[in-house]
Coordinates of C-alpha atoms in Angstrom, one line a residue:
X7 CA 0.0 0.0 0.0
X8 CA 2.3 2.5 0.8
X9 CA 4.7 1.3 -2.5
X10 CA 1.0 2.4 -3.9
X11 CA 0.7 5.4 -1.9
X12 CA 4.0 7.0 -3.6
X13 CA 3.1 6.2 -7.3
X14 CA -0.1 8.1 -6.7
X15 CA 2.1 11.3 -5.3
X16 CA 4.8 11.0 -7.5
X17 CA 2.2 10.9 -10.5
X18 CA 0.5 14.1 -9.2
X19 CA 3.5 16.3 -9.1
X20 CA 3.4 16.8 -13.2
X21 CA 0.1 18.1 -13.0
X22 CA 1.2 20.1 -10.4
X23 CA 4.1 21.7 -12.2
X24 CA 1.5 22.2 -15.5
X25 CA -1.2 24.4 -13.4
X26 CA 2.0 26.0 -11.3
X27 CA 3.0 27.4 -15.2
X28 CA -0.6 27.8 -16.3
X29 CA -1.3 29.8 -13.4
X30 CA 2.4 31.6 -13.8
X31 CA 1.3 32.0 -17.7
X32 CA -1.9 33.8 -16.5
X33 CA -0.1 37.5 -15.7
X34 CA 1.8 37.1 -19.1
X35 CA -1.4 36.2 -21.5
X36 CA -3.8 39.2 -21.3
X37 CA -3.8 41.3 -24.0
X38 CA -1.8 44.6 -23.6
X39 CA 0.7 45.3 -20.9
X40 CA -0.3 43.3 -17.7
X41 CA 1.1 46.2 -15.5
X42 CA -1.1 48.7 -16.7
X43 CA -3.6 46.6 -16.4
X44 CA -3.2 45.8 -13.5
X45 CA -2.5 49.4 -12.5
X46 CA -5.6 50.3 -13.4
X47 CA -6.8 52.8 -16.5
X48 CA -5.9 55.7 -15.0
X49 CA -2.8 54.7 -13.3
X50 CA 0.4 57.1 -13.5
X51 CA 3.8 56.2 -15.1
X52 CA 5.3 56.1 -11.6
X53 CA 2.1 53.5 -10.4
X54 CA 2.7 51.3 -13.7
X55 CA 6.4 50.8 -12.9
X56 CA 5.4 50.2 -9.0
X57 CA 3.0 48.0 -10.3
X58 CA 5.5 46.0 -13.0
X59 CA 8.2 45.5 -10.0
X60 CA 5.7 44.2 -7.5
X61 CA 4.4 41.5 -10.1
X62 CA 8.4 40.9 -10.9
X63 CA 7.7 42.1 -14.5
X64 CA 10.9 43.6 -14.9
X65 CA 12.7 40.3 -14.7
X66 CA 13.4 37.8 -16.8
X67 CA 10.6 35.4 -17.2
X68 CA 12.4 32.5 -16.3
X69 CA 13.6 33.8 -13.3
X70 CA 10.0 35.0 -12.9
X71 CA 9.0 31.4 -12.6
X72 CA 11.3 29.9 -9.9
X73 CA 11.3 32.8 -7.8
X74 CA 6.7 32.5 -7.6
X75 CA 7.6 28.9 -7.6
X76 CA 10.0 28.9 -4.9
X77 CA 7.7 31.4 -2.9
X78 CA 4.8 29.1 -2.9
X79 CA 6.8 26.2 -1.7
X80 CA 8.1 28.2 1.6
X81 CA 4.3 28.6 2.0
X82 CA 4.3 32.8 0.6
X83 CA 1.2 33.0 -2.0
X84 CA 2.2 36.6 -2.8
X85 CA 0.7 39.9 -1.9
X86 CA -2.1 41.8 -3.2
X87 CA -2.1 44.6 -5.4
X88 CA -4.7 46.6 -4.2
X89 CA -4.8 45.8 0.2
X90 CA -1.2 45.2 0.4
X91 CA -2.3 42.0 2.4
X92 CA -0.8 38.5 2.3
X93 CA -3.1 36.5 -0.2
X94 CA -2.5 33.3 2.3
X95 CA -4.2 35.2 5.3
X96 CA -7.1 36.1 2.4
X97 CA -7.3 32.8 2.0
X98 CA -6.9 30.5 4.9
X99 CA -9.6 33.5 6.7
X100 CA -11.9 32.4 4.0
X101 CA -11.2 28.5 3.4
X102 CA -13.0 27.5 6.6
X103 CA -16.3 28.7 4.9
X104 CA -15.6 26.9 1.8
X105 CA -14.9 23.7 3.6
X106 CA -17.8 23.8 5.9
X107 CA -20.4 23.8 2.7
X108 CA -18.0 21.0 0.5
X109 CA -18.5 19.2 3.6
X110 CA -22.1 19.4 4.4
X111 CA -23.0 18.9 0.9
X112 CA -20.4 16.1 0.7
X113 CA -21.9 14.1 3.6
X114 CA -25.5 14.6 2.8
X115 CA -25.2 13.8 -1.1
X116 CA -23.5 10.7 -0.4
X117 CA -25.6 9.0 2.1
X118 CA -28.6 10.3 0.4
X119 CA -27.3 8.8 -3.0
X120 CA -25.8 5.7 -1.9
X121 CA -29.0 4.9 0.0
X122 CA -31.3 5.8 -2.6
X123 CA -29.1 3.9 -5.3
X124 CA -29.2 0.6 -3.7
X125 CA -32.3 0.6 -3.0
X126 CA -33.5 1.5 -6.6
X127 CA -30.7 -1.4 -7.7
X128 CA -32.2 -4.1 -5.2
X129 CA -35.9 -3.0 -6.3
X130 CA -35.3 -3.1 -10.1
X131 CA -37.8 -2.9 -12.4
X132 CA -40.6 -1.5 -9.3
X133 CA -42.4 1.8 -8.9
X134 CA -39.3 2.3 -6.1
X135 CA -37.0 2.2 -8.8
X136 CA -38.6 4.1 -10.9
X137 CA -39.5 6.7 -9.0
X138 CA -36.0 6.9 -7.5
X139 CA -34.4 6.7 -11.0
X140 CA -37.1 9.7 -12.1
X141 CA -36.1 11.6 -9.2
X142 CA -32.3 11.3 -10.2
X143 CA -32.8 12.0 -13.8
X144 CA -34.8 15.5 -12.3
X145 CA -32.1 16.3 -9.7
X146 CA -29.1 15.6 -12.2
X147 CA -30.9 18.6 -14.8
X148 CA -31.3 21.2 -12.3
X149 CA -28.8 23.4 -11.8
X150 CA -27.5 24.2 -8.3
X151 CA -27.8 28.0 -8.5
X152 CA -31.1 27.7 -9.6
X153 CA -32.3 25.6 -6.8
X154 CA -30.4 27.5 -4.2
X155 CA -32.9 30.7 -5.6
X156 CA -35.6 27.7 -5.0
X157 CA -34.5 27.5 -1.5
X158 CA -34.0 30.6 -0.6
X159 CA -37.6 31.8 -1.6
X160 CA -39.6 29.0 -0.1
X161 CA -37.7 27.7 3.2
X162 CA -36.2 31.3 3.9
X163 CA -38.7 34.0 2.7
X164 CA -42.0 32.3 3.0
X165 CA -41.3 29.7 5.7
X166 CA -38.3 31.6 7.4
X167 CA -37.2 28.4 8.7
X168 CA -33.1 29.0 7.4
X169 CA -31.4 32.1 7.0
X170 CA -31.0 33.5 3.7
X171 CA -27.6 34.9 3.2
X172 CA -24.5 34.8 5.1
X173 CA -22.7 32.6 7.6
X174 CA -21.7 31.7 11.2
X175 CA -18.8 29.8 12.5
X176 CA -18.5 27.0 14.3
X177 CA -17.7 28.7 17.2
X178 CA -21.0 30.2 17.3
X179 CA -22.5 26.9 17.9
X180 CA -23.5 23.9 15.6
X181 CA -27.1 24.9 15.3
X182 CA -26.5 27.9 14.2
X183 CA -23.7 26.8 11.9
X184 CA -25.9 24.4 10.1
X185 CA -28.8 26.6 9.5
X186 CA -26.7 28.8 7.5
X187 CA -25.2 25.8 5.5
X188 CA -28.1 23.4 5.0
X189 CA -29.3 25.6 2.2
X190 CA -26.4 26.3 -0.1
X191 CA -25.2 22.8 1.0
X192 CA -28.4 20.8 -0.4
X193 CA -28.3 23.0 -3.4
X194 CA -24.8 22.1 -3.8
X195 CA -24.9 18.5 -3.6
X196 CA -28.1 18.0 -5.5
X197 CA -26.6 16.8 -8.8
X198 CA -23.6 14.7 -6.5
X199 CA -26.2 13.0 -4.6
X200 CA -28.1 11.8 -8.0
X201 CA -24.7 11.0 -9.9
X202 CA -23.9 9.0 -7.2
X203 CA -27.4 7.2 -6.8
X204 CA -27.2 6.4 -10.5
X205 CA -24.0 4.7 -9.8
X206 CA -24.7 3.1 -7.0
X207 CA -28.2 1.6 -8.7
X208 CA -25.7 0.3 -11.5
X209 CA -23.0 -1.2 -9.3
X210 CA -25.7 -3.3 -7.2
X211 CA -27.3 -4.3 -10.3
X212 CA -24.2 -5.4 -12.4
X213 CA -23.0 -7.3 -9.1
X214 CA -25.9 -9.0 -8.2
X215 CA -25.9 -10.8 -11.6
X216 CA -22.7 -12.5 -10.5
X217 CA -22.0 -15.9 -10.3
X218 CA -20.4 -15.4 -6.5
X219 CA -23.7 -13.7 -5.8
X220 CA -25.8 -16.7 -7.0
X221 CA -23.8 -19.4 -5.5
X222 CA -24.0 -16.8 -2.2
X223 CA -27.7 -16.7 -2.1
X224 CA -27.9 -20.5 -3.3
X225 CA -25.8 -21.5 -0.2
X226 CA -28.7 -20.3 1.6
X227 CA -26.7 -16.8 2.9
X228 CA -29.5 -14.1 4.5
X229 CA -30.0 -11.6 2.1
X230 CA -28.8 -9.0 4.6
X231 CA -25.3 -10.5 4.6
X232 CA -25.5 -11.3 0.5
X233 CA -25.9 -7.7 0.3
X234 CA -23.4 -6.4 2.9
X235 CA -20.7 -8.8 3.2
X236 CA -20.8 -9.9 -1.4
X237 CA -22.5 -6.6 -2.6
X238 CA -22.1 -3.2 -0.8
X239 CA -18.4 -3.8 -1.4
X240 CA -17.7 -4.4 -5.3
X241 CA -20.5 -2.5 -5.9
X242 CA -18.3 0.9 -4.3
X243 CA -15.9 1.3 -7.2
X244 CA -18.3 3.0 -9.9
X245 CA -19.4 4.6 -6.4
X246 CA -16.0 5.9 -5.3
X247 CA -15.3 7.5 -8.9
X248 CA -18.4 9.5 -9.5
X249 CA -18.0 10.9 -5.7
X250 CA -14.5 11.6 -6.6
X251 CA -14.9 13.5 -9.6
X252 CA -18.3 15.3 -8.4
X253 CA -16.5 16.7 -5.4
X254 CA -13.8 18.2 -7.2
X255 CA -16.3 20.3 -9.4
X256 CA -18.3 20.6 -6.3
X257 CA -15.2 23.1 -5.0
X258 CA -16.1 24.8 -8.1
X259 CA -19.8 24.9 -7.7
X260 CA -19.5 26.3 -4.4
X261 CA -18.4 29.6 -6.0
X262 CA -21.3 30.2 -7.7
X263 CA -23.4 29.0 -4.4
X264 CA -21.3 31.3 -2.0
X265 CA -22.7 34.3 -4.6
X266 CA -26.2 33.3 -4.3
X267 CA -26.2 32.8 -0.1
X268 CA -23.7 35.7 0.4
X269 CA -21.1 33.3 1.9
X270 CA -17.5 35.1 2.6
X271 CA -15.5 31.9 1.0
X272 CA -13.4 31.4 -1.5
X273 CA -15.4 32.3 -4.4
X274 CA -16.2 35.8 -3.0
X275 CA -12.2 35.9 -3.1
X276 CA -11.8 34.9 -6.4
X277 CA -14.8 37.0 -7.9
X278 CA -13.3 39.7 -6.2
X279 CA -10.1 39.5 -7.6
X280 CA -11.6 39.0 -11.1
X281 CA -13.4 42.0 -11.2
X282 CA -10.8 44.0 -9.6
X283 CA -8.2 42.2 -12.0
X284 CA -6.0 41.6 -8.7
X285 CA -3.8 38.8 -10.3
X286 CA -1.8 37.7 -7.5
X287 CA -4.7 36.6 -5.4
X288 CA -6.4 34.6 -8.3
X289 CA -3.1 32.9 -9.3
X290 CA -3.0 31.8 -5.3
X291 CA -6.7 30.7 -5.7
X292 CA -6.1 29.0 -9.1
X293 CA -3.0 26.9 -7.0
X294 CA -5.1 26.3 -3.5
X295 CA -8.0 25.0 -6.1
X296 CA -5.4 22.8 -7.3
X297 CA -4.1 21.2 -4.2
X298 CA -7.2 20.4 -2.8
X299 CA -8.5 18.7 -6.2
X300 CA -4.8 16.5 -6.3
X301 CA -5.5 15.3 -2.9
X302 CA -9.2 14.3 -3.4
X303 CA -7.8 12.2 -6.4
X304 CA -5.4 10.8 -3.8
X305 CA -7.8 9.9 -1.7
X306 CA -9.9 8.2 -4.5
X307 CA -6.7 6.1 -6.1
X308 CA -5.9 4.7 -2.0
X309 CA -9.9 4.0 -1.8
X310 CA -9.2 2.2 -4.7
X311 CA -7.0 -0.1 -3.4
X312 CA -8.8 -0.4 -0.6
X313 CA -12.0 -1.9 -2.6
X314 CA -10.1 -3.6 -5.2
X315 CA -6.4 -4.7 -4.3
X316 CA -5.6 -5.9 -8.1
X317 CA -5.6 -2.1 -8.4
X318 CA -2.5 -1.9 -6.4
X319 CA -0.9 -4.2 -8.9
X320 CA -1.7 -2.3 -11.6

């Protein structure tokens, strides 16, 4: 496992080098000078060169590289251009909020999902399947912003039974905490619950049909441990992908979620930064993104292993 384990991390560190020069790249591809672009429209002369020496413009752009490479490996992000402020501390005082809705929309979307899939896959062909499968097919179409509105109008403006905007910390106390996240969170992981319903429903059908599964139930096993002990199992692979690709774009869904609910996360840091063209903070955003996507795929490739050890060989 841990032979496994290194592979996996060694593998990840080209794609980490490719978005650390895509990211890098980012300053040097809009059109025009990037200093006075940065510097605003009506920026002075002496501004634009302030500007071009606190991006490292006047260097070479090799040198360019290492030097933003070898500042984000001794953990500096840069600063930004228009509060002077480390982009890190912009960051890490906005990550908790991020993390707190990927998680609650994490955990609910795949206990909902796994729970609804297996049941659909052990009631094929019934009105539980279908209506399960319908409801999948309705949740995968909608699109999270769009429910979030939903939300936000029924259970917040008419019922008044959630908050509608903003967000308190744990420290504030776990109620209150999860009435601010339950709606962006089940908007959010709408579409991941019914991805991973769908799989699950096709793992438990394409494993049942096995010949271990047969023999299993022939041998006179208790469904109950037919399903647990021969099914749940084999049937997690499919499972453990979709989750594994749905929560990686679900870090980019929540920055269209955090707009909708007023959340101060990440994607209030980015769009900020967009529309106030502070570069430094989104090429720190663009690399944080980055990490937290590479370790998700970590964590899928050792689950992996985990379910199926012929993966380890391979």
């Amino acid at each position: 496992m841990l032979i496994f384990m290194i592979k996996r991390l060694l593998a990840a560190i080209p794609v980490l080098i490719l978005v650390t020069v895509l990211s890098f790249s980012m300053i040097h591809l809009i059109p025009g000078d990037a200093a006075v672009v940065a510097a605003g429209e009506n920026a002075t002369a002496e501004q634009i060169a302030e500007t071009r020496a606190q991006l490292g413009l006047d260097q070479n752009i090799v040198v360019q590289y290492f030097s933003w490479v070898g500042n984000l490996m001794s953990g500096d992000f840069g600063t930004s251009l228009l509060s002077s402020h480390k982009n890190i501390d912009a960051i890490l005082e906005a990550l908790p909020v991020t993390l707190s809705l990927a998680f609650v929309a994490l955990s609910w979307s795949l206990v909902v999902g796994v729970l609804a899939g297996v049941m659909a896959g052990l009631r094929r062909g019934t009105w539980i399947d279908r209506t399960l499968t319908g409801l999948t097919t309705l949740g995968i179409s909608m699109p999270s912003f769009w429910l979030g509105l939903l939300f936000v109008t029924f259970f917040s403006l008419q019922l008044r039974l959630f908050p509608a905007t903003g967000y308190a910390p744990l420290s504030e106390g776990v109620v209150a905490w999860f009435s601010h996240l339950a709606l962006p969170a089940f908007a959010l992981g709408t579409v991941t619950a019914a991805e991973i319903a769908r799989q699950a429903r096709a793992g438990v059908i394409d494993v049942l049909e096995r010949d271990y599964i047969r023999t299993a139930t022939a041998k006179g096993l208790p469904r109950w441990k037919v399903i647990v002990k021969h099914t749940s199992k084999n049937a997690a692979v499919p499972v453990v992908t979709v989750f594994g690709l749905q929560a990686a774009a679900l870090i980019g869904g929540a920055v269209i979620i955090e707009q909708v609910f007023g959340m101060p996360g990440l994607g209030s840091v980015a769009l900020k930064a967009i529309l106030e063209r502070d570069f430094p903070v989104i090429q720190a955003f663009v690399v944080v993104i980055t990490l937290f996507v590479l370790v998700i795929n970590l964590a899928v490739d050792i689950s992996y292993a985990y379910f199926n050890p012929k993966a380890r060989q391979s």
